[in-house]
């Protein structure tokens, strides 16, 4: 609660198995790998069905028509950030993959700076949980989400007139140590 780390996962369906798998992934690969022990998860009543799928964690679900205030506020903040970024884009329609990565990007940017009323005024939520900060131009983007880019691809270098770059839309950093960038290929739609 006090760290204020936002995590997002794209779930293709809202089945108990899919939701349980996504929650387990976040708990084990993000928190568990970095030494945090998750004992209790606060959720809306919709997640009652997940309790049986993830018995290793206590799920505290709310009653009917009740909500967890911090979660609702976090969702609202995430949606506001994503809408703000989308409003600046020159596109009328966004493909599903771009919308998914827009939400990932918004979460990464929110986690990259110290949280208001968070546990630290100096360290970002991402840095508190993973131990890794963000570096401008490497892990933090040097340009904005949705920018047209020419991305290089790994082909054998030849002396032909074959294109050496691909037209794409910048989707943000992956968040890895190397500073890899994600690009939506305009030719293939992936």
XYZ file of C-alpha atoms in Angstrom:
190
model
C 0.000 0.000 0.000
C 2.683 2.522 0.926
C 5.071 1.693 -1.913
C 2.420 2.632 -4.523
C 3.695 0.297 -7.248
C 1.263 -0.166 -10.123
C 1.246 -3.484 -11.958
C -0.793 -4.224 -15.058
C -1.345 -7.451 -16.945
C -3.216 -7.981 -20.187
C -5.700 -10.799 -19.620
C -7.353 -12.148 -22.771
C -10.233 -13.569 -20.697
C -11.531 -13.038 -17.175
C -11.749 -16.681 -16.186
C -10.583 -17.764 -12.743
C -7.705 -19.706 -14.280
C -6.496 -16.724 -16.361
C -6.832 -14.215 -13.513
C -5.154 -16.600 -11.068
C -2.274 -17.163 -13.488
C -1.740 -13.417 -13.920
C -1.870 -12.734 -10.175
C 0.552 -15.581 -9.477
C 2.907 -14.233 -12.161
C 2.989 -10.783 -10.544
C 3.391 -12.160 -7.021
C 6.153 -14.624 -7.900
C 8.090 -12.962 -10.722
C 7.950 -9.370 -9.493
C 7.564 -9.366 -5.744
C 8.907 -12.835 -4.869
C 12.008 -12.555 -7.034
C 12.869 -9.271 -5.322
C 12.481 -10.570 -1.764
C 8.967 -9.390 -0.975
C 6.467 -11.782 0.601
C 2.845 -11.148 -0.342
C 0.538 -12.373 2.410
C -2.741 -10.709 1.539
C -4.265 -9.300 -1.642
C -7.169 -6.823 -1.511
C -9.675 -7.229 -4.341
C -13.187 -6.521 -5.484
C -15.863 -9.211 -5.240
C -15.280 -10.108 -8.904
C -12.079 -11.894 -7.838
C -13.803 -14.201 -5.347
C -13.471 -16.998 -7.931
C -9.650 -16.687 -7.865
C -9.311 -17.798 -4.232
C -9.360 -21.481 -5.163
C -6.808 -21.056 -7.961
C -4.186 -19.297 -5.760
C -4.297 -20.931 -2.313
C -0.802 -19.642 -1.361
C -2.122 -16.092 -0.773
C -4.979 -14.777 1.345
C -7.533 -12.915 -0.762
C -9.565 -10.276 1.032
C -12.499 -9.483 -1.246
C -14.986 -6.707 -0.624
C -18.738 -7.102 -0.268
C -21.304 -6.477 -2.994
C -21.151 -2.909 -4.386
C -18.066 -2.148 -2.264
C -14.646 -1.243 -3.591
C -11.079 -0.953 -2.334
C -10.467 2.801 -2.382
C -6.738 2.689 -3.150
C -7.270 0.303 -6.036
C -10.087 2.361 -7.530
C -7.977 5.514 -7.268
C -5.017 3.751 -8.867
C -7.169 2.520 -11.765
C -8.515 6.037 -12.256
C -4.990 7.486 -12.265
C -3.815 4.847 -14.758
C -6.757 5.509 -17.093
C -6.206 9.278 -16.876
C -2.526 8.905 -17.812
C -3.332 6.561 -20.700
C -6.067 8.901 -21.997
C -3.705 11.877 -21.782
C -1.095 10.065 -23.874
C -3.718 8.794 -26.370
C -5.175 12.295 -26.767
C -1.834 13.564 -28.067
C -1.515 10.824 -30.680
C -2.340 11.745 -34.290
C -4.319 8.526 -34.844
C -8.115 8.216 -34.927
C -8.156 4.483 -34.233
C -5.593 2.576 -32.174
C -4.929 -1.121 -32.820
C -5.427 -3.393 -29.810
C -1.681 -4.037 -29.432
C -0.973 -0.313 -29.214
C -3.675 0.152 -26.540
C -2.210 -2.735 -24.493
C 1.281 -1.243 -24.669
C -0.098 2.224 -23.924
C -1.339 0.930 -20.558
C 2.018 -0.801 -19.902
C 3.785 2.466 -20.760
C 1.545 4.507 -18.432
C 2.232 2.062 -15.582
C 5.976 2.137 -16.205
C 6.062 5.928 -16.201
C 3.980 6.138 -12.996
C 6.358 3.675 -11.322
C 9.488 5.503 -12.499
C 9.157 8.568 -10.286
C 8.721 8.888 -6.512
C 5.068 8.475 -5.552
C 3.169 11.260 -3.853
C 2.413 10.079 -0.312
C 4.570 7.029 -0.983
C 7.152 5.428 1.253
C 10.064 7.444 -0.187
C 10.511 10.969 -1.487
C 13.719 9.966 -3.284
C 13.175 6.478 -4.707
C 10.542 5.466 -7.236
C 8.204 2.514 -6.574
C 10.002 0.598 -9.331
C 13.370 1.184 -7.693
C 12.064 0.196 -4.254
C 10.715 -3.142 -5.507
C 13.221 -4.130 -8.221
C 16.317 -2.323 -6.951
C 16.823 -0.804 -10.408
C 16.251 2.827 -11.283
C 15.517 4.261 -14.689
C 18.089 6.069 -16.830
C 16.994 8.787 -19.245
C 17.490 7.748 -22.881
C 18.105 4.117 -21.946
C 15.369 2.702 -19.752
C 13.399 5.962 -19.726
C 12.296 6.991 -23.210
C 14.116 9.668 -25.133
C 10.919 10.350 -27.106
C 7.189 9.950 -26.568
C 4.860 7.010 -26.889
C 3.349 6.778 -30.373
C 6.211 8.544 -32.139
C 6.954 7.367 -35.677
C 10.352 5.633 -35.705
C 12.555 3.747 -38.095
C 13.637 0.652 -36.185
C 16.637 -1.425 -37.166
C 16.297 -5.169 -37.452
C 18.932 -7.838 -37.162
C 19.673 -9.039 -40.664
C 22.999 -10.057 -42.085
C 24.744 -6.994 -43.395
C 24.881 -7.177 -47.159
C 25.733 -4.782 -49.924
C 22.213 -4.781 -51.412
C 19.536 -2.109 -51.577
C 17.305 -4.054 -49.161
C 15.776 -1.883 -46.439
C 17.713 -1.909 -43.180
C 14.999 -0.335 -41.056
C 11.315 -0.924 -40.454
C 8.658 1.756 -40.166
C 7.075 1.609 -36.751
C 5.387 3.277 -33.804
C 7.382 3.595 -30.588
C 5.683 1.689 -27.730
C 8.137 2.466 -24.947
C 10.971 0.692 -23.172
C 10.741 -2.955 -22.156
C 12.188 -2.104 -18.759
C 15.088 -4.538 -19.035
C 18.671 -3.732 -18.050
C 19.857 -3.241 -21.653
C 17.254 -0.543 -22.357
C 15.538 -2.401 -25.210
C 12.734 -0.509 -26.941
C 9.384 -1.882 -28.159
C 8.185 -0.891 -31.637
C 4.888 -1.664 -33.394
C 5.721 -2.779 -36.950
C 3.446 -0.871 -39.333
C 3.947 -3.429 -42.077
C 2.878 -6.510 -40.107
C 0.763 -4.980 -37.335
C 2.757 -6.714 -34.597
